[in-house]
XYZ file of N, CA and C in Angstrom:
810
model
N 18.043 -34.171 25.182
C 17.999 -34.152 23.732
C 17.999 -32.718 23.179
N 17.290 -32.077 23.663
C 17.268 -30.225 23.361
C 18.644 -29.899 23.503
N 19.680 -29.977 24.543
C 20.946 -29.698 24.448
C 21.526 -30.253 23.091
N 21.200 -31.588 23.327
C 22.388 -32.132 22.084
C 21.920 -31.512 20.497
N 20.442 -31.293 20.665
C 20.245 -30.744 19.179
C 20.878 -29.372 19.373
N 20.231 -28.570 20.309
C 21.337 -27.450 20.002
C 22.417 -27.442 19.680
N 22.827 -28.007 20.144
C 24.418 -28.379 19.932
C 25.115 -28.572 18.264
N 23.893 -29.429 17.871
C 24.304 -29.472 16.220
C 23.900 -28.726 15.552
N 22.760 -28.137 15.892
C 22.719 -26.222 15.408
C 23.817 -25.568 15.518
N 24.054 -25.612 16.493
C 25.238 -24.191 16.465
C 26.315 -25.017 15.745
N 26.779 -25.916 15.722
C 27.841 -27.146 14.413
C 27.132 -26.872 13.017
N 26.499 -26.799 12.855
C 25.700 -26.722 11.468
C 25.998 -24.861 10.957
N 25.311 -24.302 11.745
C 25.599 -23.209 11.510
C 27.149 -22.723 11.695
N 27.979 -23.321 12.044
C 29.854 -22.659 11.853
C 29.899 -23.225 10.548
N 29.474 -24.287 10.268
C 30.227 -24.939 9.381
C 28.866 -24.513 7.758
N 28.295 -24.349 8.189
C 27.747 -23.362 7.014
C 28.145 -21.819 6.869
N 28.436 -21.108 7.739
C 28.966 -19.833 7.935
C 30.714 -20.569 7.284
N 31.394 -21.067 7.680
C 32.811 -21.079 7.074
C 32.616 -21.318 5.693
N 31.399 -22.322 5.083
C 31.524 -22.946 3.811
C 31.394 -21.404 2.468
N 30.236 -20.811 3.172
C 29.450 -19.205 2.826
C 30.719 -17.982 2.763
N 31.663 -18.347 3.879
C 32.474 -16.987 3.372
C 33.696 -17.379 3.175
N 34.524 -18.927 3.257
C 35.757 -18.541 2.618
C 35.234 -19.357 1.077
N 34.226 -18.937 0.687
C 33.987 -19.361 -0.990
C 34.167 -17.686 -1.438
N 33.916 -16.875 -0.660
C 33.947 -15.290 -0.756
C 35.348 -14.693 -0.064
N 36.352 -15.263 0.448
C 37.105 -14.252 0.966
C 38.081 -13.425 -0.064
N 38.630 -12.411 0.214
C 39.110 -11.646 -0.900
C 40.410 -11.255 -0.057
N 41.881 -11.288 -0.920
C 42.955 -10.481 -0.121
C 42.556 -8.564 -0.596
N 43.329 -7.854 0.216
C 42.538 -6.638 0.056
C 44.195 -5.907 0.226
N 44.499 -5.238 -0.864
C 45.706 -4.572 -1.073
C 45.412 -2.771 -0.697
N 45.686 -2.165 0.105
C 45.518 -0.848 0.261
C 46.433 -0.170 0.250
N 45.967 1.165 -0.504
C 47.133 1.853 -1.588
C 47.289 2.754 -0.285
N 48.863 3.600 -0.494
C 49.472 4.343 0.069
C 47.988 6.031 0.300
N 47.897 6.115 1.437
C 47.004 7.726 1.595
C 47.858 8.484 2.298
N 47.362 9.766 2.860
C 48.351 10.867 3.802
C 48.053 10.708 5.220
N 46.710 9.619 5.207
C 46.530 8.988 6.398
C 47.132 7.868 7.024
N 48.194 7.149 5.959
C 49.115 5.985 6.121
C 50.448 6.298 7.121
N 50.656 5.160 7.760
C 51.329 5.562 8.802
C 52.353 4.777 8.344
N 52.621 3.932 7.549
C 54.008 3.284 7.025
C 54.845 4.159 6.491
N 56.643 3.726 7.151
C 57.256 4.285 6.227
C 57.369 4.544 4.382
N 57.330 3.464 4.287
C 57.162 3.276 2.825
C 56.205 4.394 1.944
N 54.614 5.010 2.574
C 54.067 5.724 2.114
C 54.489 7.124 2.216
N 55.139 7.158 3.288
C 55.689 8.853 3.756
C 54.951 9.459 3.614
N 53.573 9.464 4.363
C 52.589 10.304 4.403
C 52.146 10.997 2.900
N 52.099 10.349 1.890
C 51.821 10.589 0.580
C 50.795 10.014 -0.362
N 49.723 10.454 -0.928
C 49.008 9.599 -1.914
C 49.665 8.601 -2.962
N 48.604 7.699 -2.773
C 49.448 7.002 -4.016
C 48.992 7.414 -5.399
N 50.075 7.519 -6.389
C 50.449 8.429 -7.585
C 49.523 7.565 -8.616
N 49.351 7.967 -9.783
C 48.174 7.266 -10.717
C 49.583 5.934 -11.631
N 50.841 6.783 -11.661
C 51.735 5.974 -12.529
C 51.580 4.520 -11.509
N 52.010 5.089 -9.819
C 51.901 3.687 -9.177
C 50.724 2.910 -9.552
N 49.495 3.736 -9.252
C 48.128 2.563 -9.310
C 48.120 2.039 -10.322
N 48.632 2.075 -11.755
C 48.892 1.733 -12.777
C 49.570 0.400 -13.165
N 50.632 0.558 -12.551
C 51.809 -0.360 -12.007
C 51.459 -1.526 -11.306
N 50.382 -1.413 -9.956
C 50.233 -2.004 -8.955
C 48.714 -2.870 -9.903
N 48.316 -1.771 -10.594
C 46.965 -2.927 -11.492
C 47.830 -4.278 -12.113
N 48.751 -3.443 -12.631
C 49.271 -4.240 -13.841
C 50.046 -5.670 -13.460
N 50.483 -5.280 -12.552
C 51.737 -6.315 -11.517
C 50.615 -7.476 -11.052
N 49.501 -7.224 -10.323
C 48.387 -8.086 -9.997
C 48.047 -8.798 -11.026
N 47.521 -8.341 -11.637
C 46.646 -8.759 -12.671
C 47.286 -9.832 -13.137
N 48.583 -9.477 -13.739
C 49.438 -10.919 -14.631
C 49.653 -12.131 -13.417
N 49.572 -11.750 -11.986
C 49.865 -13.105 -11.238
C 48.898 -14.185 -11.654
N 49.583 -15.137 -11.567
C 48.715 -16.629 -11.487
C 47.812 -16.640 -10.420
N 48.217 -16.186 -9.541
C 47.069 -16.873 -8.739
C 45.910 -16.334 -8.269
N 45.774 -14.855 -9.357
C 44.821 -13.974 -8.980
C 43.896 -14.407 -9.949
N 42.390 -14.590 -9.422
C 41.435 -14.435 -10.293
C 40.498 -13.887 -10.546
N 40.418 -12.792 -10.045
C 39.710 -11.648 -10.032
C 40.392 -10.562 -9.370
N 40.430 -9.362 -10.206
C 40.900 -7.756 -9.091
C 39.328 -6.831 -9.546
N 39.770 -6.479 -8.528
C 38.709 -5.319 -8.482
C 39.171 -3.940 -7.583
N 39.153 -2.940 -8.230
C 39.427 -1.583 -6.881
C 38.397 -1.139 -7.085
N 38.655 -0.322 -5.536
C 37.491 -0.179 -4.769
C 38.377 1.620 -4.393
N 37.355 2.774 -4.770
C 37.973 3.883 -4.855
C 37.808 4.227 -2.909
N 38.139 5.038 -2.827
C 37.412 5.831 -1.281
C 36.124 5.768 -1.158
N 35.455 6.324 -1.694
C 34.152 6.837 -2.081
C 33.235 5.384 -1.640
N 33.697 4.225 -2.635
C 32.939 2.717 -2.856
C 33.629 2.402 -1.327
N 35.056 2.494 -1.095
C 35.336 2.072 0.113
C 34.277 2.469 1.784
N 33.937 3.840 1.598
C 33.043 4.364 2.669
C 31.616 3.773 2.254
N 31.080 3.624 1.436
C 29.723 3.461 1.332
C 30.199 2.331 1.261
N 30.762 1.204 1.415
C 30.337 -0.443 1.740
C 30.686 -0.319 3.029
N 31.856 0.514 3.849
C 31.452 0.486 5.089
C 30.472 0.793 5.648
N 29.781 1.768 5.082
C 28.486 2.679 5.848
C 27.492 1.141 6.249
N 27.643 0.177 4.931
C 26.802 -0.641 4.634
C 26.989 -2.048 5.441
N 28.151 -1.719 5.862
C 28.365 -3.098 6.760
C 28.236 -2.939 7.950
N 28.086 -1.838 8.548
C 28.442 -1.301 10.417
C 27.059 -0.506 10.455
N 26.220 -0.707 9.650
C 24.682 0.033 9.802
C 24.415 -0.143 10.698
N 24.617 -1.176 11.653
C 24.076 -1.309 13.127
C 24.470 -0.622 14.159
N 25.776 0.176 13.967
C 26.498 0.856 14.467
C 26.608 1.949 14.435
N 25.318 2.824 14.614
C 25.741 4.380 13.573
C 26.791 5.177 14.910
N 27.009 5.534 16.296
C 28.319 5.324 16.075
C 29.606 5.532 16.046
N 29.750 4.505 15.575
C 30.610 4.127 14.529
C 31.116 4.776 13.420
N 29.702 4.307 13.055
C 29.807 4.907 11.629
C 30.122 6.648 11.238
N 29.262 7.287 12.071
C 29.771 8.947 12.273
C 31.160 9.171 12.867
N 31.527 8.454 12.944
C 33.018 8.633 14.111
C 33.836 8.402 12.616
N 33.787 8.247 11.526
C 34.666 7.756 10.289
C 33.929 8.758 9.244
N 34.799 9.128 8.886
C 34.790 10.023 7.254
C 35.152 9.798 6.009
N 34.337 9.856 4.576
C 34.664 9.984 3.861
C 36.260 10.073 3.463
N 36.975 9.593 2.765
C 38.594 9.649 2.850
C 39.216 8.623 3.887
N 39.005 8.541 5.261
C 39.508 7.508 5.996
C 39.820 6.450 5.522
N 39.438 5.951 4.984
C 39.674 4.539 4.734
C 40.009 4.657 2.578
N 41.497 4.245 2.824
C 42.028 4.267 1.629
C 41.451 3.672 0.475
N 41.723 3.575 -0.846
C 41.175 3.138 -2.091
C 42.174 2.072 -2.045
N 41.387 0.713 -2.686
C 42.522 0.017 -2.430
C 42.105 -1.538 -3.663
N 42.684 -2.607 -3.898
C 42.624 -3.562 -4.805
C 42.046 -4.851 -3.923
N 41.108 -5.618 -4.313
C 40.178 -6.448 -3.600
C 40.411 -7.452 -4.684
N 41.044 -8.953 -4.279
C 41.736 -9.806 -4.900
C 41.081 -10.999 -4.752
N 40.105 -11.794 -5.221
C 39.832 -13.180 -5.346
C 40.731 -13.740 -6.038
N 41.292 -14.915 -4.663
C 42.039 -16.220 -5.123
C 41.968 -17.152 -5.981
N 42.465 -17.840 -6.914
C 42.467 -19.020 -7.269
C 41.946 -20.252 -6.222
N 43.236 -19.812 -5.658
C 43.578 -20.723 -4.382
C 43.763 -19.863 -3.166
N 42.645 -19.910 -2.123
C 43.100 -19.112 -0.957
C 44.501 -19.447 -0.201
N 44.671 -20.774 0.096
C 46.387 -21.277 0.507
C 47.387 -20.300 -0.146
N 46.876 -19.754 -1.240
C 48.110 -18.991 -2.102
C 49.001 -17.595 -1.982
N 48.122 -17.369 -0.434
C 47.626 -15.902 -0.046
C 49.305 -15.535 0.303
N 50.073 -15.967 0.381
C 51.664 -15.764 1.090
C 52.228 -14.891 -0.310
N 51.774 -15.654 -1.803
C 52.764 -15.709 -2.477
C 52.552 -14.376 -3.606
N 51.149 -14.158 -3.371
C 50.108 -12.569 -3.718
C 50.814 -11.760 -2.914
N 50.793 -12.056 -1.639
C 50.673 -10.640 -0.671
C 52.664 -10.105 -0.668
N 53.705 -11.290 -0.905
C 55.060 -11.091 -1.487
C 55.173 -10.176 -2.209
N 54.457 -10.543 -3.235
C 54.664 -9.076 -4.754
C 53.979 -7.947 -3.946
N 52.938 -8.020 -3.398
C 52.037 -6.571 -3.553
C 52.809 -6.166 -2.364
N 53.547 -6.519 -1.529
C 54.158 -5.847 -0.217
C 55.299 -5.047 -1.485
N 55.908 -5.498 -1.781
C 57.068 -5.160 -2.996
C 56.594 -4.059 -3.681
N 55.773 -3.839 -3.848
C 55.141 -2.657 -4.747
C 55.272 -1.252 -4.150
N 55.754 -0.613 -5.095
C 55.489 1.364 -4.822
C 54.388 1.557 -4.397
N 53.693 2.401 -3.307
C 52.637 2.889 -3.505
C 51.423 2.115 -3.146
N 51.648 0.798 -2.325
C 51.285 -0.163 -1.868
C 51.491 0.384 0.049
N 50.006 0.205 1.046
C 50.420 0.415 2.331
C 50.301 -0.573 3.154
N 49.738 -1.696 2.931
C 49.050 -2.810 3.343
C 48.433 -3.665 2.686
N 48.746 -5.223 3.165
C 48.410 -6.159 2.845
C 47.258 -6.803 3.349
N 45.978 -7.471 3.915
C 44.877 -7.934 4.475
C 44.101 -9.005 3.789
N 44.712 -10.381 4.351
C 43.673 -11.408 4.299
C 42.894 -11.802 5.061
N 41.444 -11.461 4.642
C 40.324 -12.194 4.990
C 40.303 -13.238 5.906
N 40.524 -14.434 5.381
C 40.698 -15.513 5.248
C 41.643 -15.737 7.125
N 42.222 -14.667 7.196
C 43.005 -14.498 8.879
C 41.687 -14.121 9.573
N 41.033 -13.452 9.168
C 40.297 -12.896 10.243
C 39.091 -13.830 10.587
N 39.043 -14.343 9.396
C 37.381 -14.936 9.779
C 38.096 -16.628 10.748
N 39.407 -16.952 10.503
C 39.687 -17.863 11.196
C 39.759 -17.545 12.744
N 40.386 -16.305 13.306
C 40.077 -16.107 14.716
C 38.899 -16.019 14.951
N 37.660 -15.575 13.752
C 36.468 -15.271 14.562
C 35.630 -17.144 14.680
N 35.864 -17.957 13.989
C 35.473 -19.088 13.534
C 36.353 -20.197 14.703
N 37.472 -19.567 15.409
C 37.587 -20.452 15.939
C 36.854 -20.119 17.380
N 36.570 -19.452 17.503
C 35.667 -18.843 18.708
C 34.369 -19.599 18.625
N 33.988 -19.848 17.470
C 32.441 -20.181 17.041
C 33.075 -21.708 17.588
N 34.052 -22.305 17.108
C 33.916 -23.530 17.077
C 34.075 -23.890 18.300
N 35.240 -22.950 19.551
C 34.795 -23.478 20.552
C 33.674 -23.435 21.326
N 32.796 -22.618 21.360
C 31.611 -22.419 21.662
C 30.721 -24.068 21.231
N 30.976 -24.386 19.920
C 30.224 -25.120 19.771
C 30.448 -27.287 20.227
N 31.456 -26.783 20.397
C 32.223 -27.984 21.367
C 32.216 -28.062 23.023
N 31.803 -26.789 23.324
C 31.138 -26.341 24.690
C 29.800 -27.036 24.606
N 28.912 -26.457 24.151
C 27.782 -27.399 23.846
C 27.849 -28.542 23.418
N 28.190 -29.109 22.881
C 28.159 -30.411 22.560
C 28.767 -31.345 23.903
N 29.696 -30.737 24.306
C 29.859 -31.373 25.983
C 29.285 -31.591 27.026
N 28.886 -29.843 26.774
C 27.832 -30.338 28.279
C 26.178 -30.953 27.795
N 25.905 -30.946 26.183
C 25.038 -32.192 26.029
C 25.565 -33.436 26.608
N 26.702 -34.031 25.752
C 27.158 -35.029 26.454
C 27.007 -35.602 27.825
N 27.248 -34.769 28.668
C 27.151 -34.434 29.882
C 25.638 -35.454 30.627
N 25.092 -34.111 29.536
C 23.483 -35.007 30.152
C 23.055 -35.744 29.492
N 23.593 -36.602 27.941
C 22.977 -37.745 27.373
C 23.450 -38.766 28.612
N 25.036 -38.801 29.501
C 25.204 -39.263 30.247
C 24.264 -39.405 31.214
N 23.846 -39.036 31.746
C 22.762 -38.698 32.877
C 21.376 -39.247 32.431
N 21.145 -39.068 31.155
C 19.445 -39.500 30.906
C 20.159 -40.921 31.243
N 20.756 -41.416 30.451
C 21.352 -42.821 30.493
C 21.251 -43.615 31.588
N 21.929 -42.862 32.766
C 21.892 -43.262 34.063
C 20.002 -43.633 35.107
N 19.563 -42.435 34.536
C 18.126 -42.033 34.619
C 17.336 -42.750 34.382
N 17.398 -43.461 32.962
C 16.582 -44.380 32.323
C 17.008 -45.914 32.760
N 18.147 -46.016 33.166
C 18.143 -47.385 33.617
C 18.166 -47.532 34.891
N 18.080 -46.392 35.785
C 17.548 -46.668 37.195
C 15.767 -46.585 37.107
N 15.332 -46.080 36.256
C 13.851 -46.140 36.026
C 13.229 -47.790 35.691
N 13.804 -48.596 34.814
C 13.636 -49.434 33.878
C 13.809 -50.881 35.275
N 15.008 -50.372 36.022
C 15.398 -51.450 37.101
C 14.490 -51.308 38.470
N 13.755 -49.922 38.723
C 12.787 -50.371 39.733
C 11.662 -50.916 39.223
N 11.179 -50.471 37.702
C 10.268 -51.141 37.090
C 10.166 -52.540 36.976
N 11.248 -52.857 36.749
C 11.546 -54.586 36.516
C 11.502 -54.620 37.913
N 11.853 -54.399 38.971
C 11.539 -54.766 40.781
C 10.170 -54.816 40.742
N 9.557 -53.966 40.467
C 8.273 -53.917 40.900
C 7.372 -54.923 40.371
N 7.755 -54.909 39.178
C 6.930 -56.203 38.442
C 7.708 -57.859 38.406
N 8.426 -57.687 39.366
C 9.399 -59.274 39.459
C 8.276 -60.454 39.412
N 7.209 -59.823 40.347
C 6.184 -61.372 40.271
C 5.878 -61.702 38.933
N 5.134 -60.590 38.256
C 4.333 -61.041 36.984
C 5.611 -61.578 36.164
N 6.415 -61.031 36.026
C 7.397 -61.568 34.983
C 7.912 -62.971 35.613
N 8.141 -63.324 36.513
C 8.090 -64.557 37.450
C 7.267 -65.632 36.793
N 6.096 -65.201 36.600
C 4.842 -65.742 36.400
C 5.087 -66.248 34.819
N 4.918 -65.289 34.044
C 5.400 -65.527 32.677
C 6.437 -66.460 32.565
N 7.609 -66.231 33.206
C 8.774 -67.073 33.021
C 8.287 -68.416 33.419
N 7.324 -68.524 34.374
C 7.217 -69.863 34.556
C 6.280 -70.629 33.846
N 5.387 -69.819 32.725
C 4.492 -70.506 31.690
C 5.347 -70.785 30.181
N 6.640 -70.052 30.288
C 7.374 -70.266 28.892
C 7.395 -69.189 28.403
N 7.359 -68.155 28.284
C 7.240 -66.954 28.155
C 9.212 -66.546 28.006
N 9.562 -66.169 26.340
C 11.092 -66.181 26.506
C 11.676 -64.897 27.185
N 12.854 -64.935 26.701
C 13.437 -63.416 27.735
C 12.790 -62.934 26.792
N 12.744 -62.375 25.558
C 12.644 -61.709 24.980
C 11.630 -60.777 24.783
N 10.216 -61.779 24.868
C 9.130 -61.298 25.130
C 9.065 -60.359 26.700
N 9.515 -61.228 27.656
C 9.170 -60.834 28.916
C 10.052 -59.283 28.883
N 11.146 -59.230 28.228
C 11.683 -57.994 28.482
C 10.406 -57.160 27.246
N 10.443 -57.147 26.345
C 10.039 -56.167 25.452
C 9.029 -54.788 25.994
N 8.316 -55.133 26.681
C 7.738 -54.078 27.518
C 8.220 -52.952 28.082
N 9.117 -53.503 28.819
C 9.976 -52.763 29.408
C 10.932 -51.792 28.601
N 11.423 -52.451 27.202
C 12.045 -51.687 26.387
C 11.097 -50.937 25.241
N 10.150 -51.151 25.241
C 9.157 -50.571 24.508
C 9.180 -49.046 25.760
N 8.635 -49.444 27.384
C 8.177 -48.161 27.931
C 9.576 -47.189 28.193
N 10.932 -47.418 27.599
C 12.235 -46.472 27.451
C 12.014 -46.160 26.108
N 11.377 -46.881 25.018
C 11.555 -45.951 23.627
C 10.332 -45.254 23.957
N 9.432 -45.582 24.355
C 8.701 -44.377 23.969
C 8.573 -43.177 24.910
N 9.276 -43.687 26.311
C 9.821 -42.509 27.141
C 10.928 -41.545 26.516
N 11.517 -42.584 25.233
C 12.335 -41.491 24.593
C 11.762 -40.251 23.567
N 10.836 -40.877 22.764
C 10.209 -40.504 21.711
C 9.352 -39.098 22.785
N 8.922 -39.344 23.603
C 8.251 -38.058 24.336
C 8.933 -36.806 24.083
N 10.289 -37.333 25.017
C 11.772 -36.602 25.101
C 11.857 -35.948 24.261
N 11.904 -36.759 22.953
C 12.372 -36.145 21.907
C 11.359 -34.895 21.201
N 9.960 -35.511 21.216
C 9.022 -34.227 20.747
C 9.156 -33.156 21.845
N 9.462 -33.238 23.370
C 9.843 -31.775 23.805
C 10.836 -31.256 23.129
N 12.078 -31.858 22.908
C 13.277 -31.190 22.924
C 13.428 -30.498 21.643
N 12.241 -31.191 20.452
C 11.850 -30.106 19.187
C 11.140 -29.166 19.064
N 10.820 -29.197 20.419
C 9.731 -27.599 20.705
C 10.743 -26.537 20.957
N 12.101 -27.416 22.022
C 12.737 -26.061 22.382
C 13.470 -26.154 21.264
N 14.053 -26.945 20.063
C 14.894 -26.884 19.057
C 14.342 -25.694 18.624
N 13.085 -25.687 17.832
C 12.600 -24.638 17.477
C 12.769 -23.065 17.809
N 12.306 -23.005 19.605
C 12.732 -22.395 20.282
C 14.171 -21.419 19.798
N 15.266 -22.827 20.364
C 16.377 -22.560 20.012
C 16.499 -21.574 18.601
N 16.235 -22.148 17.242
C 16.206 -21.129 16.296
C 15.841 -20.601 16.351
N 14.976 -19.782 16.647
C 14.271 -18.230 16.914
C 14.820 -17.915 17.315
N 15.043 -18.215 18.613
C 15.665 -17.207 19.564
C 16.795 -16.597 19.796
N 18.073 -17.771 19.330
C 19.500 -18.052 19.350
C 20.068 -17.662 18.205
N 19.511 -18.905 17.295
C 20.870 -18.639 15.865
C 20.259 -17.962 15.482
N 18.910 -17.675 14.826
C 18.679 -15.932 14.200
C 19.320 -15.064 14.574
N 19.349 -14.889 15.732
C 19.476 -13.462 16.474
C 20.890 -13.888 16.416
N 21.662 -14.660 16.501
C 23.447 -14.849 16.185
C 23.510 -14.210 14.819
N 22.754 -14.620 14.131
C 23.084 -14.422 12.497
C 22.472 -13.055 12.601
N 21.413 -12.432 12.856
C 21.235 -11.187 12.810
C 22.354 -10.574 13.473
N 23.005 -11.021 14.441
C 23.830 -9.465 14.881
C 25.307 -9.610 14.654
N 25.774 -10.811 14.003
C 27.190 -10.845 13.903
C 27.021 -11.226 12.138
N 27.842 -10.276 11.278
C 27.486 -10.300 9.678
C 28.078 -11.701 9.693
N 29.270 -12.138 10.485
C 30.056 -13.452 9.434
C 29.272 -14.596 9.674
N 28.326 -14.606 10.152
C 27.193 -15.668 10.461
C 26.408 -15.849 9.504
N 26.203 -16.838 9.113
C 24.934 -17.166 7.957
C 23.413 -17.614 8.176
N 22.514 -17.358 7.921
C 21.306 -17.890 8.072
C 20.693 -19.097 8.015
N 20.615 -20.140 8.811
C 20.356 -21.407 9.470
C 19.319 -21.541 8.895
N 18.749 -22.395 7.726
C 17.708 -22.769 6.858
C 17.168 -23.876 7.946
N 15.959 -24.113 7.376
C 14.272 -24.741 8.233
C 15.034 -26.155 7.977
N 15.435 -26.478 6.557
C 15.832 -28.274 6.077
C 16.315 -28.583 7.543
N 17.787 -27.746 7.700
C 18.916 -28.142 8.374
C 17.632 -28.469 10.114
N 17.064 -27.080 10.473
C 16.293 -27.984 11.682
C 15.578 -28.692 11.589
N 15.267 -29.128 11.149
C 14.452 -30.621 10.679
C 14.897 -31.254 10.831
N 16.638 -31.621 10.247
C 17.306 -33.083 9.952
C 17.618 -33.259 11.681
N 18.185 -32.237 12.345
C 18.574 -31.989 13.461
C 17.439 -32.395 14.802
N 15.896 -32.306 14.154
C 14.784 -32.451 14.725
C 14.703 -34.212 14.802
N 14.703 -34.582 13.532
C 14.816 -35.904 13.514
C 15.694 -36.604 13.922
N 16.908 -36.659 13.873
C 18.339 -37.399 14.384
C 18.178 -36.841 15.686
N 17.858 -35.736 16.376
C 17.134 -36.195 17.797
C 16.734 -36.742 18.211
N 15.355 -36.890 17.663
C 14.172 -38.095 18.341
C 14.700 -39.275 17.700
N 15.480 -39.826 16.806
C 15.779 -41.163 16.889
C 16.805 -41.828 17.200
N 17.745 -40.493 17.966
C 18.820 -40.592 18.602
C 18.264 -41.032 20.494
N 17.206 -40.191 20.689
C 16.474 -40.444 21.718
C 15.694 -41.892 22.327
N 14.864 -41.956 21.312
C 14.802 -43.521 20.856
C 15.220 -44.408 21.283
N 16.612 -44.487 20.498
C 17.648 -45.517 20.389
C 17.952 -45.049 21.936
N 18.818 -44.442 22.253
C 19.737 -44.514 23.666
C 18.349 -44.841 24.664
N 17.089 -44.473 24.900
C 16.668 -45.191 25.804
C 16.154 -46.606 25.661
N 16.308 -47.121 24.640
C 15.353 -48.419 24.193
C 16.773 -49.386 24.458
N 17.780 -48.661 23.979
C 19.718 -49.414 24.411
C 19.633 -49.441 26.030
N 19.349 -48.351 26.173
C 19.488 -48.481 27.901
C 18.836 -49.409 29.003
N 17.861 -48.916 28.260
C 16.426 -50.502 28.727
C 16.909 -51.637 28.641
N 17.581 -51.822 27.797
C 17.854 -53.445 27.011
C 18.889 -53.744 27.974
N 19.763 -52.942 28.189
C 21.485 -53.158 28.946
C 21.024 -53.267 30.501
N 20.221 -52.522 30.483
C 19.797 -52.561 32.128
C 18.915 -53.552 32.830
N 18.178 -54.147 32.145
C 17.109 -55.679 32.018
C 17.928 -56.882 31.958
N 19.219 -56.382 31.330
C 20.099 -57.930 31.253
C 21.178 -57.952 32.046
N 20.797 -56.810 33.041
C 21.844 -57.024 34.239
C 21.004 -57.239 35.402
N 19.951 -56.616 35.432
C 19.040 -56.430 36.883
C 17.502 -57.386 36.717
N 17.556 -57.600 35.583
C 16.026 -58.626 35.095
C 16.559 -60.183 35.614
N 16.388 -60.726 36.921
C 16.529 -61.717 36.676
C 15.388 -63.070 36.608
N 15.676 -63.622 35.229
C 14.334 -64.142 34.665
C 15.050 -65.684 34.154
């Protein structure tokens, strides 16, 4: 059960991390510098008539709904601010490096082909950059990761399964007389099994309060520290382990109290 909740932790957390940043992704237009290596810039600043031009051309598109530039200056100090973990890094890059450039919220992110057309077209324009590309290679990484886990939970919900109904079937061996006994005072299946499926739920319910110790565990240790050291990660709220805490243990529950039941009406003979 600790696997499989992990498992929907780390599902919970991609899919809160994707919801968190493509509500934020921005296309990012960067103007021609002497640090540009495109032909088009010819090693030249871009001119104020261009940036002028290149405001103006944006702005009237449809499908832009917000511009914003971002000078050198704002460009280095939000890097300084994003790679802080990295100093570095961060000393290895200077002031000026990184061009002044136009930071574009979508209408419609799908729309990103028909933005980045015009602004490639533009004077004084060195590059085009959607977001929205990058966080998908990094997101699909997350997601396989998190389909990794969820497998090799699988794996071992298989196995408790197996576990619990080889438990349940020497139990029912062992007690063949008494239930014998019962059966022969009138005693229905139903009753005579219930015991038996009572001692798989609450062998589950055990299960399940360990596997919320290591859930817990798990958040501390894991997705914090994921979300602390990788920015496109979002912070895994207490609700979400909870719900994850609970649909454990009554996921636990259920599959051993099912297992009990399936395994009594093959090997119980009464």
């Amino acid at each position: 059960m600790a696997l499989f909740g992990t498992g929907l932790l780390i599902k919970s957390q991609v899919d809160d991390s994707k919801s968190f940043w493509y509500d934020r992704i921005e296309v990012s237009v960067y103007l021609c510098a002497k640090t540009s290596t495109t032909q088009a810039c010819n090693k030249q600043d871009v001119t104020d008539q261009q940036r002028t031009a290149i405001e103006s051309q944006l702005k009237n598109l449809p499908q832009v709904a917000d511009l914003q530039y971002e000078n050198k200056k704002q460009a280095f100090d939000r890097f300084k601010e994003r790679f802080s973990g990295s100093p570095g890094f961060v000393e290895s890059t200077r002031e000026g490096d990184i061009p002044d450039s136009y930071r574009i919220k979508l209408k419609d992110p799908s729309k990103y082909e028909e933005v980045a057309k015009v602004a490639r077209g533009l004077a004084g324009v060195d590059q085009v950059i959607n977001e929205r590309e990058i966080l998908k290679r990094f997101f699909k990484i997350m997601d396989g990761l998190q389909w990794a886990a969820l497998l090799v939970a699988l794996i071992q919900v298989v196995a408790a399964v197996l576990l619990v109904g080889n438990t349940v079937r020497l139990s029912a061996f062992n007690r063949r007389r008494e239930t014998g006994i019962m059966r022969l005072v009138g005693a229905s299946n139903t009753y005579i099994q219930m015991p038996f499926i009572l001692e798989g739920a609450i062998a589950g319910l055990i299960g399940g309060l360990f596997a919320s110790v290591l859930l817990v565990f798990s958040k501390l240790m894991l997705i914090d520290r994921l979300a602390g050291n990788v920015e496109m990660v979002s912070q895994l709220g207490w609700g979400t382990v909870i719900a994850v805490i609970i649909v454990s243990i009554c996921f636990g529950v259920l599959l051993c109290a099912v297992a009990s039941f399936l395994t009594l009406r093959r090997y119980l003979r009464i």
